[in-house]
Amino acid sequence: MENNESLYYLKLNVAIEALIDRWYAWSHLVFPPTAALNIRERHLKIMDSYIKNPKIHAAAIKNPKMLGGPFIDYNGGRIEDIQMLYDDTLDKRSDLLGLGEAIFELNNLLQKEAKGYSLNSLYDRVPEILKGFVELYYDLNNQPNFRFFEFLLYKSKYYDETFQSISLQLVEADDSRSFVLSTPRLDDNHLIHLDIPFKSEVIDELFRMKKVPSDYNKIKNLLGITSDQEELFQKFFTKEAPTEFKNYNGHGVRTRYFGHACVLVETSEISILVDPVISYDGYEKEINRYTINDLPEQIDYVVITHNHQDHVLLETLLQLRHRIKNIIVPSSCKGNLQDPSLKLMFNAIGFNNVIQLDEMESLELNGCVITGLPFLGEHSDIDVRSKLCFNIELHNNLKILFLADSCNIEPRIYEKVKHVIGNADILFLGMECDGAPLSWLYGPLMSQKLEREKDISRRLAGCNFDQGISLIDIFTPKNVFVYAMGLEPWLQFISSIKYTDESRPIVESNKLINECIKRGIEAERLFGEKTIEY
């Protein structure tokens, strides 16, 4: 690579991890209030536990039943590094931790003092660092609460891009990475850490090289690669061009399943990518799959169903940012702690092409109509609005329903939806019907911890057989695909899911598929890759 004019491609198995305080970034780590509480109630507690009892963590990591638990995956070692990260977090994140303490303080104030009388006098007692960022209110049952002016927080000192960074690595095995919510990313020989904010255009320049070659020295200098990093950095590049992607030019519709909840819908006029979670290529694999190399040069619309880390995967989205014309996201509760705005989050990290959609609202596009539908369940009965199922209606009136992880708790809602949109031709349905308890994801945001029995009753769960077959009765699809199950091994570092044949989601989805086939409906639980043309 001595020739400065030499053009190279970025290898297809180069991965980026977006990091905040060296923890894998997801939407709740970007928005300052949720970041403050996750750092306080998740990161610091996990690190403190590891420092005191590293052997317990090492033993737990080896137990498949403990996947997804609060255990650091460094085999009981690197205690000094974890201690240093812990100390740095307390020191350098004191402002954000103070914000977290103030949120709990304000909540306690409202619970004690707001008894149905005017809230005007309480504004003077709002913690100083929250003044100007919150509105106090009652719901119609006279229960007090507060909401944030989210945009103002993104313009405050609490949104500090200097704590954002990226790491680059070669992925050489499907299940090679530790679970993202519980293991920080320390320095390692196979990683390059770079202090680059997520919105930086140099990320686009780098990942454009997976398809278009560019000058090695130029990208090295743009990224600020040091002499110590260059030996590994050189291994990320190749002279070998990737295979050329061929746009769909048929007269109908092509759908391609990429794993989990990620589906590409194409006509000769438009491309739509749902919940992007893309595997890597360029290493030996036992399971066939589509990768970033199987996506069009321009993705007209990315569609996000809901704000969970396996559906808003910044790792994939940052790699694709330069290809994405528009992102469609569900609107939120507008300031409630548990439901931060996806639009504002995406804007903050460099996506300036975000469209919000509400329930039963439609976008009419080129030869296509996208309609947001109600999304029930999977959010543990918390007031979260940033969730939509989608009906994508293409030319020839082909209708594809993406129901993601929605749980059909109240079929009459979907019966009423059906009266508006009609029957479906194709139905994609998530059936991860066990789901983690409320506290697994939303616990850090709750000032009062739930009793265990209540916690485990409120699951992050999708449909079981009865709920799923009810949806099929309502929409009478010709094809049913069970997806969003976290089955693929390259997703384990995000989903922490590992099923057996006896696992309830497998049993329930098998029942649904068999019942569909009995009725003459084509049905399949998707795994790896799948192409369907209509």
Coordinates of C-alpha atoms in Angstrom, one line a residue:
M1 CA 0.0 0.0 0.0
E2 CA 3.0 2.3 -0.5
N3 CA 1.5 3.8 -3.7
N4 CA -0.7 6.7 -2.6
E5 CA -2.7 6.5 -5.8
S6 CA -3.7 2.8 -5.3
L7 CA -7.4 2.2 -5.0
Y8 CA -8.7 -0.4 -2.5
Y9 CA -12.0 -1.8 -1.4
L10 CA -13.0 -2.2 2.2
K11 CA -13.5 -5.9 3.0
L12 CA -17.1 -7.1 3.3
N13 CA -16.4 -8.5 6.8
V14 CA -15.2 -5.2 8.3
A15 CA -17.7 -4.3 11.1
I16 CA -18.3 -1.0 12.9
E17 CA -19.5 -0.8 16.5
A18 CA -20.8 2.6 17.5
L19 CA -19.8 3.1 21.1
I20 CA -20.7 5.5 23.9
D21 CA -18.4 5.4 26.9
R22 CA -17.1 2.2 25.3
W23 CA -20.5 0.5 25.5
Y24 CA -22.3 -0.6 22.4
A25 CA -24.6 2.3 21.4
W26 CA -28.3 2.0 21.0
S27 CA -31.0 4.6 20.9
H28 CA -31.4 4.8 24.7
L29 CA -27.7 5.6 25.0
V30 CA -27.9 8.5 22.6
F31 CA -30.8 10.4 24.2
P32 CA -29.3 12.1 27.4
P33 CA -31.9 11.2 30.0
T34 CA -32.2 7.5 29.1
A35 CA -28.4 7.4 28.7
A36 CA -27.9 8.9 32.2
L37 CA -30.2 6.2 33.8
N38 CA -28.7 3.4 31.8
I39 CA -25.2 4.4 32.8
R40 CA -26.3 4.8 36.5
E41 CA -28.5 1.7 36.8
R42 CA -26.9 -0.7 34.2
H43 CA -23.3 0.1 33.3
L44 CA -22.0 1.1 36.7
K45 CA -23.8 -1.7 38.5
I46 CA -22.5 -4.4 36.0
M47 CA -19.0 -3.1 36.3
D48 CA -19.1 -2.9 40.1
S49 CA -20.4 -6.4 40.2
Y50 CA -17.6 -7.7 37.9
I51 CA -14.9 -5.9 39.9
K52 CA -16.1 -7.5 43.1
N53 CA -16.9 -11.0 41.7
P54 CA -15.3 -11.7 38.3
K55 CA -15.5 -15.4 38.7
I56 CA -19.3 -15.3 39.0
H57 CA -19.4 -13.5 35.7
A58 CA -17.1 -15.9 34.0
A59 CA -19.2 -18.9 35.2
A60 CA -22.4 -17.2 34.1
I61 CA -21.1 -16.5 30.6
K62 CA -20.5 -20.2 30.0
N63 CA -24.2 -21.1 30.9
P64 CA -26.4 -20.8 27.8
K65 CA -29.4 -20.0 30.0
M66 CA -27.6 -16.9 31.2
L67 CA -27.2 -15.3 27.8
G68 CA -28.4 -11.8 27.9
G69 CA -27.8 -11.5 31.7
P70 CA -25.8 -8.7 33.3
F71 CA -22.5 -10.4 33.0
I72 CA -19.2 -9.1 31.5
D73 CA -17.6 -11.5 29.1
Y74 CA -13.9 -11.2 29.8
N75 CA -13.4 -14.6 31.4
G76 CA -12.9 -13.1 34.8
G77 CA -9.9 -11.1 33.6
R78 CA -9.1 -7.5 32.8
I79 CA -10.4 -6.3 36.2
E80 CA -8.0 -3.3 36.2
D81 CA -9.3 -2.2 32.8
I82 CA -12.9 -2.5 34.0
Q83 CA -12.0 -0.6 37.2
M84 CA -10.4 2.2 35.1
L85 CA -13.6 2.4 32.9
Y86 CA -15.7 2.5 36.1
D87 CA -13.6 5.3 37.6
D88 CA -13.5 7.2 34.3
T89 CA -17.3 7.0 34.0
L90 CA -17.8 8.4 37.5
D91 CA -15.3 11.2 36.9
K92 CA -16.0 12.2 33.3
R93 CA -19.7 11.6 33.2
S94 CA -20.5 13.5 36.4
D95 CA -22.8 15.9 34.6
L96 CA -24.8 13.2 33.0
L97 CA -25.0 11.2 36.2
G98 CA -26.2 14.3 37.9
L99 CA -29.0 14.5 35.3
G100 CA -30.0 11.0 36.2
E101 CA -30.2 11.8 39.9
A102 CA -32.2 14.9 39.1
I103 CA -34.7 12.8 37.1
F104 CA -35.4 10.5 40.0
E105 CA -35.5 13.5 42.4
L106 CA -38.1 15.2 40.2
N107 CA -40.2 12.1 40.0
N108 CA -40.1 11.7 43.8
L109 CA -41.1 15.4 44.2
L110 CA -44.1 14.9 42.0
Q111 CA -45.2 11.7 43.7
K112 CA -45.1 13.4 47.1
E113 CA -46.3 16.9 46.4
A114 CA -48.5 16.8 43.4
K115 CA -52.0 16.0 44.8
G116 CA -54.3 17.4 42.2
Y117 CA -53.7 21.1 42.8
S118 CA -52.0 23.4 40.3
L119 CA -48.4 22.4 39.5
N120 CA -47.3 26.0 39.0
S121 CA -45.6 26.4 42.4
L122 CA -43.6 23.2 41.8
Y123 CA -41.6 24.6 38.9
D124 CA -39.4 26.5 41.5
R125 CA -38.6 23.1 43.1
V126 CA -37.6 21.3 40.0
P127 CA -33.9 20.3 40.3
E128 CA -31.8 23.1 39.0
I129 CA -30.2 21.1 36.2
L130 CA -33.6 20.2 34.8
K131 CA -35.1 23.6 34.8
G132 CA -35.9 24.7 31.3
F133 CA -35.9 21.1 30.0
V134 CA -39.2 19.8 31.5
E135 CA -42.9 20.4 31.6
L136 CA -45.0 19.2 34.5
Y137 CA -48.5 17.8 34.0
Y138 CA -51.3 15.6 35.3
D139 CA -52.9 12.8 33.3
L140 CA -56.7 12.7 33.4
N141 CA -56.6 10.5 36.5
N142 CA -54.7 13.3 38.3
Q143 CA -51.5 11.3 38.3
P144 CA -48.5 13.7 38.0
N145 CA -45.7 13.3 35.5
F146 CA -43.2 15.3 33.4
R147 CA -42.0 15.4 29.9
F148 CA -38.8 16.6 28.3
F149 CA -38.2 19.2 25.6
E150 CA -36.0 16.7 23.8
F151 CA -34.6 19.0 21.2
L152 CA -33.2 21.3 23.9
L153 CA -31.4 18.4 25.6
Y154 CA -29.7 17.5 22.3
K155 CA -28.4 21.1 22.3
S156 CA -27.2 21.0 25.9
K157 CA -24.0 19.9 27.5
Y158 CA -25.7 16.6 28.4
Y159 CA -25.4 15.5 24.8
D160 CA -21.7 15.3 24.5
E161 CA -20.3 13.8 21.3
T162 CA -16.8 13.5 22.7
F163 CA -17.9 10.3 24.5
Q164 CA -18.9 8.8 21.1
S165 CA -16.4 6.6 19.3
I166 CA -16.3 3.7 16.9
S167 CA -14.5 0.5 16.8
L168 CA -13.5 -1.4 13.6
Q169 CA -12.9 -5.1 13.4
L170 CA -12.9 -8.1 11.0
V171 CA -15.8 -10.4 11.8
E172 CA -14.5 -14.0 11.1
A173 CA -17.2 -16.0 12.9
D174 CA -20.9 -15.7 13.3
D175 CA -21.1 -15.8 17.1
S176 CA -17.7 -14.2 17.9
R177 CA -18.9 -11.1 19.8
S178 CA -20.1 -10.6 23.4
F179 CA -23.6 -9.6 24.2
V180 CA -23.9 -5.9 23.6
L181 CA -25.9 -4.7 26.7
S182 CA -23.6 -6.2 29.3
T183 CA -20.0 -6.2 28.0
P184 CA -18.1 -2.9 27.4
R185 CA -15.6 -2.8 24.4
L186 CA -12.1 -2.5 25.9
D187 CA -8.9 -2.1 23.9
D188 CA -8.0 -5.3 22.1
N189 CA -5.5 -6.5 19.5
H190 CA -8.3 -7.2 17.0
L191 CA -10.0 -3.8 17.4
I192 CA -9.2 -0.3 16.2
H193 CA -10.9 2.3 18.4
L194 CA -11.4 5.8 16.9
D195 CA -12.7 8.9 18.7
I196 CA -15.1 9.9 15.9
P197 CA -18.7 11.1 16.5
F198 CA -21.5 9.1 14.8
K199 CA -22.5 12.0 12.6
S200 CA -19.0 12.2 11.0
E201 CA -19.1 11.9 7.2
V202 CA -15.8 10.0 7.3
I203 CA -17.9 7.0 8.4
D204 CA -19.7 7.3 5.1
E205 CA -16.5 7.7 3.2
L206 CA -15.1 4.5 4.7
F207 CA -18.2 2.3 4.2
R208 CA -18.7 3.6 0.7
M209 CA -15.5 1.7 -0.1
K210 CA -17.3 -1.7 0.3
K211 CA -18.6 -1.0 -3.2
V212 CA -16.5 1.8 -4.6
P213 CA -12.7 1.7 -4.3
S214 CA -10.8 4.7 -2.9
D215 CA -7.4 5.8 -2.0
Y216 CA -6.0 3.9 1.1
N217 CA -3.9 6.8 2.4
K218 CA -6.7 9.2 2.0
I219 CA -9.1 7.2 4.2
K220 CA -6.2 6.4 6.6
N221 CA -5.6 10.1 7.1
L222 CA -9.3 11.0 7.4
L223 CA -9.7 8.5 10.2
G224 CA -6.5 9.5 12.0
I225 CA -5.0 6.0 12.0
T226 CA -1.8 5.9 14.1
S227 CA 1.3 4.0 13.2
D228 CA 0.4 1.5 16.0
Q229 CA -2.9 0.9 14.4
E230 CA -1.8 0.7 10.7
E231 CA -0.7 -3.0 10.6
L232 CA -4.3 -4.1 11.6
F233 CA -5.9 -1.4 9.5
Q234 CA -4.2 -2.6 6.3
K235 CA -5.9 -6.0 6.8
F236 CA -9.3 -4.3 6.4
F237 CA -8.7 -3.7 2.7
T238 CA -8.5 -5.7 -0.5
K239 CA -8.0 -5.2 -4.3
E240 CA -10.7 -7.7 -5.0
A241 CA -13.9 -6.1 -6.2
P242 CA -17.2 -7.3 -4.7
T243 CA -19.7 -9.0 -7.0
E244 CA -22.0 -6.5 -8.7
F245 CA -25.5 -6.1 -7.4
K246 CA -28.2 -6.4 -10.0
N247 CA -31.3 -4.3 -9.4
Y248 CA -34.6 -6.0 -9.7
N249 CA -36.1 -5.3 -13.1
G250 CA -39.0 -7.6 -13.2
H251 CA -42.6 -6.6 -13.6
G252 CA -43.7 -7.8 -10.1
V253 CA -42.3 -7.6 -6.6
R254 CA -39.2 -9.3 -5.1
T255 CA -38.8 -9.7 -1.3
R256 CA -35.6 -10.9 0.3
Y257 CA -35.2 -11.9 3.9
F258 CA -31.8 -10.9 5.4
G259 CA -32.3 -12.4 8.9
H260 CA -34.3 -11.5 12.0
A261 CA -36.8 -8.8 11.0
C262 CA -34.9 -7.4 8.0
V263 CA -36.6 -7.7 4.7
L264 CA -35.8 -5.9 1.4
V265 CA -38.9 -5.2 -0.8
E266 CA -38.1 -4.3 -4.4
T267 CA -39.9 -3.4 -7.6
S268 CA -38.4 -1.9 -10.8
E269 CA -39.3 1.5 -9.4
I270 CA -38.6 1.4 -5.6
S271 CA -36.6 -0.3 -2.9
I272 CA -37.8 -0.5 0.8
L273 CA -35.6 -2.0 3.6
V274 CA -37.5 -3.0 6.8
D275 CA -35.6 -3.0 10.2
P276 CA -32.0 -3.3 8.8
V277 CA -29.9 -5.9 10.5
I278 CA -27.3 -7.1 8.0
S279 CA -24.8 -9.9 8.3
Y280 CA -21.2 -9.7 7.1
D281 CA -19.6 -11.5 4.2
G282 CA -16.1 -12.5 3.3
Y283 CA -15.6 -15.3 5.8
E284 CA -16.4 -19.0 6.0
K285 CA -20.1 -19.5 6.9
E286 CA -22.2 -22.6 7.5
I287 CA -25.5 -20.8 6.8
N288 CA -26.3 -19.0 3.6
R289 CA -27.4 -15.4 4.0
Y290 CA -27.7 -12.1 2.2
T291 CA -25.3 -9.4 3.2
I292 CA -24.6 -5.8 2.6
N293 CA -23.4 -6.8 -0.9
D294 CA -27.0 -7.8 -1.7
L295 CA -28.4 -4.4 -1.2
P296 CA -29.0 -1.8 -4.0
E297 CA -26.7 1.2 -4.4
Q298 CA -29.6 3.4 -3.3
I299 CA -32.2 2.4 -0.8
D300 CA -35.3 4.6 -1.3
Y301 CA -36.9 4.0 2.1
V302 CA -35.7 2.4 5.3
V303 CA -38.7 1.5 7.5
I304 CA -38.3 1.1 11.3
T305 CA -41.0 -0.7 13.2
H306 CA -40.0 0.1 16.8
N307 CA -37.3 1.4 19.1
H308 CA -35.6 -1.7 20.4
Q309 CA -31.9 -2.4 19.9
D310 CA -32.5 -5.4 17.5
H311 CA -34.6 -3.2 15.2
V312 CA -32.7 0.1 15.4
L313 CA -29.2 -1.3 14.9
L314 CA -26.8 1.6 14.6
E315 CA -24.1 -0.7 13.4
T316 CA -26.0 -1.5 10.2
L317 CA -27.6 1.9 9.8
L318 CA -24.3 3.8 10.0
Q319 CA -22.8 1.6 7.3
L320 CA -25.8 2.2 5.0
R321 CA -26.3 5.9 5.8
H322 CA -24.7 7.1 2.5
R323 CA -27.1 4.8 0.6
I324 CA -30.4 5.7 2.4
K325 CA -32.6 8.3 0.8
N326 CA -35.3 8.4 3.5
I327 CA -36.0 6.7 6.9
I328 CA -39.6 6.2 8.0
V329 CA -40.0 6.0 11.8
P330 CA -43.0 5.8 14.2
S331 CA -43.7 9.0 16.1
S332 CA -43.3 9.0 19.9
C333 CA -44.9 10.2 23.1
K334 CA -43.1 13.5 22.6
G335 CA -41.0 13.9 25.6
N336 CA -41.8 11.0 27.9
L337 CA -38.7 9.4 29.4
Q338 CA -39.5 5.8 28.2
D339 CA -40.2 6.8 24.6
P340 CA -37.6 9.1 23.2
S341 CA -38.1 10.5 19.7
L342 CA -36.5 8.3 17.0
K343 CA -36.5 11.3 14.6
L344 CA -34.5 13.5 16.9
M345 CA -32.1 10.7 17.8
F346 CA -31.4 10.0 14.1
N347 CA -31.0 13.7 13.3
A348 CA -28.4 14.0 16.1
I349 CA -26.3 11.2 14.6
G350 CA -26.3 12.5 11.1
F351 CA -29.5 11.3 9.4
N352 CA -31.3 14.3 8.0
N353 CA -33.9 12.5 6.0
V354 CA -36.3 11.1 8.6
I355 CA -40.1 11.0 8.1
Q356 CA -42.4 10.4 11.1
L357 CA -45.6 8.4 10.7
D358 CA -48.6 7.9 13.0
E359 CA -51.0 5.1 13.3
M360 CA -53.2 4.7 10.1
E361 CA -51.3 7.5 8.4
S362 CA -50.0 6.7 4.9
L363 CA -47.2 7.8 2.6
E364 CA -47.9 7.6 -1.1
L365 CA -44.7 7.0 -3.0
N366 CA -43.7 6.0 -6.5
G367 CA -45.9 3.0 -7.2
C368 CA -46.3 2.2 -3.5
V369 CA -48.3 3.2 -0.4
I370 CA -46.8 2.7 3.1
T371 CA -49.3 2.8 6.0
G372 CA -48.5 2.7 9.7
L373 CA -50.7 0.3 11.7
P374 CA -51.3 -0.2 15.4
F375 CA -48.6 -2.2 17.2
L376 CA -49.8 -3.9 20.4
G377 CA -47.8 -5.5 23.1
E378 CA -44.0 -6.3 23.3
H379 CA -43.4 -3.1 25.4
S380 CA -44.4 -4.5 28.8
D381 CA -47.5 -2.3 29.2
I382 CA -45.5 0.9 29.3
D383 CA -46.8 3.9 27.4
V384 CA -44.5 3.7 24.3
R385 CA -45.8 5.1 21.1
S386 CA -42.8 4.7 18.9
K387 CA -44.0 1.5 17.4
L388 CA -45.8 0.7 14.1
C389 CA -46.7 -2.3 12.1
F390 CA -46.6 -1.5 8.4
N391 CA -48.8 -2.3 5.4
I392 CA -46.8 -1.9 2.1
E393 CA -49.1 -1.9 -0.9
L394 CA -47.4 -2.1 -4.2
H395 CA -48.5 -2.0 -7.8
N396 CA -51.1 -4.7 -8.8
N397 CA -52.5 -4.1 -5.3
L398 CA -50.1 -6.6 -3.7
K399 CA -50.3 -6.0 0.1
I400 CA -47.5 -7.0 2.5
L401 CA -48.0 -6.8 6.2
F402 CA -45.0 -6.4 8.5
L403 CA -46.3 -7.0 12.0
A404 CA -42.8 -7.3 13.6
D405 CA -43.1 -8.2 17.3
S406 CA -46.6 -7.0 17.8
C407 CA -48.6 -9.2 20.1
N408 CA -52.3 -9.6 19.1
I409 CA -53.7 -9.0 22.6
E410 CA -56.9 -7.4 21.3
P411 CA -58.0 -8.9 17.9
R412 CA -60.8 -6.4 17.5
I413 CA -58.3 -3.6 16.9
Y414 CA -56.9 -5.5 13.9
E415 CA -60.4 -6.3 12.8
K416 CA -61.1 -2.6 12.5
V417 CA -57.8 -2.1 10.7
K418 CA -58.8 -4.8 8.2
H419 CA -62.0 -2.8 7.4
V420 CA -59.7 0.1 6.4
I421 CA -56.9 -1.7 4.5
G422 CA -58.5 -4.9 3.4
N423 CA -57.0 -8.4 3.3
A424 CA -53.3 -9.0 3.0
D425 CA -51.4 -11.1 0.5
I426 CA -48.3 -11.7 2.6
L427 CA -48.0 -11.5 6.3
F428 CA -44.7 -11.3 8.2
L429 CA -45.2 -12.1 11.9
G430 CA -42.9 -12.3 14.9
M431 CA -43.5 -15.1 17.4
E432 CA -40.9 -14.6 20.1
C433 CA -43.7 -15.3 22.6
D434 CA -41.6 -15.7 25.8
G435 CA -39.8 -12.4 25.8
A436 CA -37.7 -10.9 28.6
P437 CA -39.4 -9.3 31.6
L438 CA -39.9 -5.5 31.7
S439 CA -36.8 -4.8 33.8
W440 CA -34.4 -6.4 31.2
L441 CA -34.8 -3.4 29.0
Y442 CA -36.7 -0.7 30.8
G443 CA -35.6 -1.3 34.4
P444 CA -33.0 1.5 34.5
L445 CA -35.7 4.0 33.8
M446 CA -38.0 3.0 36.7
S447 CA -37.6 4.9 40.0
Q448 CA -39.6 2.2 41.8
K449 CA -38.6 -1.3 41.1
L450 CA -41.4 -3.8 40.4
E451 CA -41.9 -6.9 42.5
R452 CA -40.5 -9.9 40.7
E453 CA -44.0 -11.5 40.0
K454 CA -45.2 -8.3 38.4
D455 CA -42.0 -7.8 36.5
I456 CA -42.0 -11.3 34.9
S457 CA -45.7 -11.0 34.1
R458 CA -45.0 -8.0 31.8
R459 CA -43.0 -9.4 29.0
L460 CA -41.3 -8.1 25.8
A461 CA -43.1 -10.8 23.9
G462 CA -44.7 -11.3 20.5
C463 CA -47.5 -13.6 19.4
N464 CA -48.2 -17.1 20.5
F465 CA -50.1 -19.6 18.3
D466 CA -53.6 -18.4 19.3
Q467 CA -52.8 -14.8 18.8
G468 CA -51.0 -15.5 15.5
I469 CA -53.8 -17.6 14.0
S470 CA -56.3 -14.9 15.0
L471 CA -54.3 -12.5 12.8
I472 CA -54.4 -15.0 9.9
D473 CA -58.2 -15.4 10.4
I474 CA -58.5 -11.6 10.2
F475 CA -56.3 -10.8 7.2
T476 CA -56.6 -14.1 5.3
P477 CA -53.1 -13.9 3.7
K478 CA -51.9 -16.3 0.9
N479 CA -48.4 -16.5 2.4
V480 CA -47.3 -16.4 6.1
F481 CA -43.7 -16.0 7.2
V482 CA -42.7 -16.2 10.8
Y483 CA -39.6 -13.9 11.3
A484 CA -38.0 -11.7 13.9
M485 CA -37.1 -14.6 16.1
G486 CA -33.4 -13.9 16.6
L487 CA -32.6 -17.4 15.3
E488 CA -29.6 -16.6 13.2
P489 CA -26.2 -17.1 15.0
W490 CA -24.8 -13.8 13.7
L491 CA -27.5 -12.1 15.8
Q492 CA -26.7 -13.7 19.1
F493 CA -24.6 -10.7 20.2
I494 CA -27.7 -8.5 19.9
S495 CA -30.6 -10.8 20.8
S496 CA -28.9 -13.2 23.3
I497 CA -31.4 -15.8 22.0
K498 CA -30.5 -19.5 21.6
Y499 CA -33.5 -21.8 21.1
T500 CA -33.9 -25.6 21.3
D501 CA -36.7 -27.6 19.6
E502 CA -38.6 -27.5 23.0
S503 CA -38.4 -23.7 23.3
R504 CA -41.9 -22.3 23.4
P505 CA -41.5 -19.9 20.5
I506 CA -40.4 -22.8 18.3
V507 CA -43.3 -25.0 19.5
E508 CA -45.8 -22.2 19.0
S509 CA -44.6 -21.2 15.6
N510 CA -44.5 -24.8 14.4
K511 CA -48.1 -25.1 15.4
L512 CA -49.0 -22.0 13.4
I513 CA -47.1 -23.1 10.3
N514 CA -48.7 -26.5 10.4
E515 CA -52.1 -25.0 10.8
C516 CA -51.5 -22.7 7.8
I517 CA -50.4 -25.5 5.6
K518 CA -53.5 -27.5 6.5
R519 CA -55.6 -24.5 5.3
G520 CA -53.7 -24.3 2.1
I521 CA -51.7 -21.2 3.1
E522 CA -48.0 -21.3 2.2
A523 CA -46.2 -20.8 5.5
E524 CA -42.6 -21.0 6.7
R525 CA -40.4 -19.9 9.6
L526 CA -37.6 -17.9 8.0
F527 CA -34.0 -18.6 8.7
G528 CA -30.8 -17.4 7.0
E529 CA -32.1 -16.2 3.6
K530 CA -35.2 -16.3 1.5
T531 CA -36.2 -14.8 -1.9
I532 CA -39.8 -14.6 -2.9
E533 CA -41.0 -13.1 -6.2
Y534 CA -44.6 -12.2 -7.0

